[in-house]
Amino acid sequence: MKSNPISDSELLDWLRDPRRTEAGIARLYTGYADEMARLVQAAGGSYADGQDTFQDAVLAFVYSVQEGRYRGEAGIRTFLSTLTRHRWYNELRRRGHAEVRDARFEGERPVLDEGSAALLEHKQATGALQALLAGTGEGCRALLTGFYYESRSMKELAKTQGLGSEQAARNKKVRCLKKLTELLETTPHLAEQLKNLLYAAS
């Protein structure tokens, strides 16, 4: 059964309300996950790449909304598309294929606020972020640190963590990002440290 459509403003209210954040995130997935995954496919990735990229974009978007950095100048679909493209571009660079970005992709990629687009990649936020990552458990900490800070592939992380397959590592990454999102909501002192670091660097 399909969910009843809601407006951007109502969805933003849900994301700002701790009691409805999870429902708001579910709406983001229902409304945009497939579209954004196909966007990454069109830019040279796989559908699984698109799913991973959208997961990261959602985390950055929710954080941006909750910290008041997203002001609604662009609609949610437009902003998520921008975040997804930006993060996929960074992933191509991580893989050593910066030459893959074509003129079409580059022409559609506007300049983003780094605090919104790079929550997990900002090097100056290491201290506060590592404290948050520690709260997700050793397995999640190692996986997220390996992926975001050490630029290790899902295939390599699956092997080093004994997860059996690349897909198993992807699934664990989803669970770990959910834990991290929950920690951002329940540990305001650490979230505040991270926010201040990101603000100072932007």
Tab-separated table of C-alpha atoms in Angstrom:
chain	number	residue	atom	x	y	z
A	1	MET	CA	0.000	0.000	0.000
A	2	LYS	CA	1.415	3.358	-1.026
A	3	SER	CA	1.899	6.103	1.527
A	4	ASN	CA	-0.152	9.230	1.111
A	5	PRO	CA	1.956	12.003	-0.439
A	6	ILE	CA	3.085	14.818	1.828
A	7	SER	CA	4.538	18.219	1.036
A	8	ASP	CA	8.207	19.128	1.353
A	9	SER	CA	7.428	21.398	4.293
A	10	GLU	CA	5.597	18.624	6.143
A	11	LEU	CA	8.398	16.158	5.477
A	12	LEU	CA	10.933	18.661	6.809
A	13	ASP	CA	8.842	19.034	9.963
A	14	TRP	CA	8.981	15.263	10.415
A	15	LEU	CA	12.770	15.216	10.035
A	16	ARG	CA	13.140	17.979	12.634
A	17	ASP	CA	10.921	16.163	15.148
A	18	PRO	CA	12.844	13.371	16.972
A	19	ARG	CA	9.589	11.455	17.361
A	20	ARG	CA	9.012	11.403	13.602
A	21	THR	CA	12.543	11.417	12.180
A	22	GLU	CA	12.498	7.704	11.403
A	23	ALA	CA	9.173	8.039	9.578
A	24	GLY	CA	10.559	11.010	7.663
A	25	ILE	CA	13.617	9.029	6.595
A	26	ALA	CA	11.342	6.199	5.469
A	27	ARG	CA	9.467	8.710	3.293
A	28	LEU	CA	12.754	9.838	1.740
A	29	TYR	CA	13.525	6.237	0.800
A	30	THR	CA	10.022	5.589	-0.507
A	31	GLY	CA	9.987	8.746	-2.574
A	32	TYR	CA	13.530	9.031	-3.873
A	33	ALA	CA	15.715	5.925	-3.372
A	34	ASP	CA	15.005	4.297	-6.730
A	35	GLU	CA	15.252	7.571	-8.642
A	36	MET	CA	18.608	8.466	-7.080
A	37	ALA	CA	20.024	4.974	-7.582
A	38	ARG	CA	19.170	5.224	-11.281
A	39	LEU	CA	20.760	8.659	-11.401
A	40	VAL	CA	24.052	7.076	-10.289
A	41	GLN	CA	23.572	4.300	-12.855
A	42	ALA	CA	23.265	6.957	-15.549
A	43	ALA	CA	26.544	8.469	-14.325
A	44	GLY	CA	28.481	5.217	-14.723
A	45	GLY	CA	27.758	3.352	-11.480
A	46	SER	CA	25.752	0.245	-10.660
A	47	TYR	CA	22.343	0.203	-9.020
A	48	ALA	CA	24.028	-0.991	-5.803
A	49	ASP	CA	26.426	1.965	-6.047
A	50	GLY	CA	23.388	4.189	-6.316
A	51	GLN	CA	21.796	2.669	-3.223
A	52	ASP	CA	24.973	3.181	-1.203
A	53	THR	CA	25.392	6.730	-2.443
A	54	PHE	CA	21.794	7.620	-1.638
A	55	GLN	CA	22.145	6.210	1.887
A	56	ASP	CA	25.056	8.566	2.488
A	57	ALA	CA	23.196	11.473	0.912
A	58	VAL	CA	20.200	10.884	3.191
A	59	LEU	CA	22.413	10.967	6.290
A	60	ALA	CA	23.971	14.252	5.184
A	61	PHE	CA	20.576	15.709	4.273
A	62	VAL	CA	18.918	14.788	7.584
A	63	TYR	CA	21.856	16.236	9.514
A	64	SER	CA	21.668	19.406	7.426
A	65	VAL	CA	17.930	19.758	8.106
A	66	GLN	CA	18.245	19.128	11.834
A	67	GLU	CA	21.078	21.632	12.190
A	68	GLY	CA	19.257	24.337	10.235
A	69	ARG	CA	21.711	24.373	7.340
A	70	TYR	CA	19.100	23.377	4.768
A	71	ARG	CA	16.861	26.386	4.238
A	72	GLY	CA	14.694	25.139	1.412
A	73	GLU	CA	15.952	27.332	-1.438
A	74	ALA	CA	15.950	24.136	-3.514
A	75	GLY	CA	13.267	21.472	-3.198
A	76	ILE	CA	14.025	18.191	-1.472
A	77	ARG	CA	14.245	16.249	-4.755
A	78	THR	CA	16.643	18.793	-6.240
A	79	PHE	CA	18.797	18.912	-3.125
A	80	LEU	CA	18.974	15.123	-2.783
A	81	SER	CA	19.880	14.862	-6.450
A	82	THR	CA	22.684	17.364	-5.916
A	83	LEU	CA	23.959	15.539	-2.837
A	84	THR	CA	23.815	12.180	-4.593
A	85	ARG	CA	25.708	13.456	-7.631
A	86	HIS	CA	28.279	15.166	-5.435
A	87	ARG	CA	28.903	12.064	-3.359
A	88	TRP	CA	29.075	9.811	-6.420
A	89	TYR	CA	31.617	12.177	-7.955
A	90	ASN	CA	33.683	11.888	-4.766
A	91	GLU	CA	33.364	8.100	-4.900
A	92	LEU	CA	34.686	8.059	-8.463
A	93	ARG	CA	37.646	10.120	-7.286
A	94	ARG	CA	38.131	7.683	-4.402
A	95	ARG	CA	38.284	4.846	-6.903
A	96	GLY	CA	40.827	6.678	-8.991
A	97	HIS	CA	38.512	7.388	-11.910
A	98	ALA	CA	38.165	11.157	-11.811
A	99	GLU	CA	38.364	11.125	-15.588
A	100	VAL	CA	34.985	9.369	-15.669
A	101	ARG	CA	33.113	12.595	-14.888
A	102	ASP	CA	31.846	13.825	-18.218
A	103	ALA	CA	30.745	17.294	-19.234
A	104	ARG	CA	27.092	16.477	-18.583
A	105	PHE	CA	27.756	15.361	-15.024
A	106	GLU	CA	30.070	18.269	-14.254
A	107	GLY	CA	27.636	20.776	-15.699
A	108	GLU	CA	24.864	19.558	-13.408
A	109	ARG	CA	26.961	19.606	-10.229
A	110	PRO	CA	26.459	22.873	-8.329
A	111	VAL	CA	28.751	24.029	-5.552
A	112	LEU	CA	27.675	22.498	-2.224
A	113	ASP	CA	28.108	23.581	1.345
A	114	GLU	CA	30.791	21.207	2.622
A	115	GLY	CA	29.201	20.837	6.021
A	116	SER	CA	26.046	19.483	4.389
A	117	ALA	CA	27.716	17.221	1.850
A	118	ALA	CA	30.678	15.746	3.721
A	119	LEU	CA	29.623	14.926	7.278
A	120	LEU	CA	31.610	11.692	7.371
A	121	GLU	CA	34.540	12.885	5.275
A	122	HIS	CA	35.570	16.120	7.011
A	123	LYS	CA	39.038	15.528	8.423
A	124	GLN	CA	38.879	18.310	11.010
A	125	ALA	CA	35.876	16.639	12.645
A	126	THR	CA	37.847	13.484	13.424
A	127	GLY	CA	37.782	13.759	17.218
A	128	ALA	CA	34.054	14.288	17.643
A	129	LEU	CA	33.206	11.852	14.875
A	130	GLN	CA	35.441	9.118	16.262
A	131	ALA	CA	33.663	9.500	19.597
A	132	LEU	CA	30.347	8.993	17.810
A	133	LEU	CA	31.684	6.066	15.804
A	134	ALA	CA	32.916	4.380	18.977
A	135	GLY	CA	29.338	4.368	20.197
A	136	THR	CA	28.223	2.289	17.217
A	137	GLY	CA	30.386	-0.656	18.294
A	138	GLU	CA	33.803	-1.840	17.196
A	139	GLY	CA	32.585	-3.562	14.044
A	140	CYS	CA	30.722	-0.500	12.805
A	141	ARG	CA	33.537	1.821	13.818
A	142	ALA	CA	36.070	-0.223	11.844
A	143	LEU	CA	33.816	-0.509	8.802
A	144	LEU	CA	32.832	3.165	8.615
A	145	THR	CA	36.350	4.390	9.376
A	146	GLY	CA	37.772	2.043	6.762
A	147	PHE	CA	35.303	3.174	4.116
A	148	TYR	CA	35.181	6.930	4.747
A	149	TYR	CA	38.654	7.710	6.083
A	150	GLU	CA	40.870	4.990	4.640
A	151	SER	CA	39.117	4.778	1.240
A	152	ARG	CA	38.915	0.987	1.423
A	153	SER	CA	36.489	-0.843	-0.838
A	154	MET	CA	33.456	-2.801	0.329
A	155	LYS	CA	35.081	-5.945	-1.055
A	156	GLU	CA	38.208	-5.422	1.034
A	157	LEU	CA	36.227	-4.567	4.167
A	158	ALA	CA	34.064	-7.659	3.726
A	159	LYS	CA	37.215	-9.773	3.714
A	160	THR	CA	38.950	-8.107	6.676
A	161	GLN	CA	35.783	-8.191	8.783
A	162	GLY	CA	34.878	-11.752	7.854
A	163	LEU	CA	31.508	-10.761	6.416
A	164	GLY	CA	31.535	-13.262	3.583
A	165	SER	CA	30.544	-11.024	0.692
A	166	GLU	CA	30.564	-7.463	-0.569
A	167	GLN	CA	26.761	-7.339	-0.272
A	168	ALA	CA	26.983	-8.374	3.385
A	169	ALA	CA	29.379	-5.474	3.965
A	170	ARG	CA	26.963	-3.093	2.231
A	171	ASN	CA	24.105	-4.328	4.405
A	172	LYS	CA	26.180	-3.851	7.541
A	173	LYS	CA	27.096	-0.336	6.420
A	174	VAL	CA	23.377	0.501	6.203
A	175	ARG	CA	22.842	-0.734	9.763
A	176	CYS	CA	25.890	1.152	11.013
A	177	LEU	CA	24.778	4.416	9.413
A	178	LYS	CA	21.400	3.993	11.082
A	179	LYS	CA	23.142	3.569	14.442
A	180	LEU	CA	25.211	6.678	13.773
A	181	THR	CA	22.098	8.680	12.918
A	182	GLU	CA	20.453	7.551	16.156
A	183	LEU	CA	23.541	8.574	18.133
A	184	LEU	CA	23.463	12.033	16.583
A	185	GLU	CA	19.922	12.362	17.920
A	186	THR	CA	20.633	11.018	21.413
A	187	THR	CA	24.082	12.495	22.180
A	188	PRO	CA	23.645	16.244	21.628
A	189	HIS	CA	26.980	17.141	23.236
A	190	LEU	CA	28.927	15.122	20.653
A	191	ALA	CA	26.707	16.296	17.823
A	192	GLU	CA	27.328	19.880	18.954
A	193	GLN	CA	31.108	19.377	18.862
A	194	LEU	CA	30.846	18.005	15.348
A	195	LYS	CA	28.570	20.847	14.247
A	196	ASN	CA	30.987	23.463	15.615
A	197	LEU	CA	33.922	21.888	13.803
A	198	LEU	CA	32.013	21.805	10.536
A	199	TYR	CA	30.842	25.402	10.947
A	200	ALA	CA	34.372	26.601	11.715
A	201	ALA	CA	35.733	24.977	8.572
A	202	SER	CA	33.023	26.151	6.197
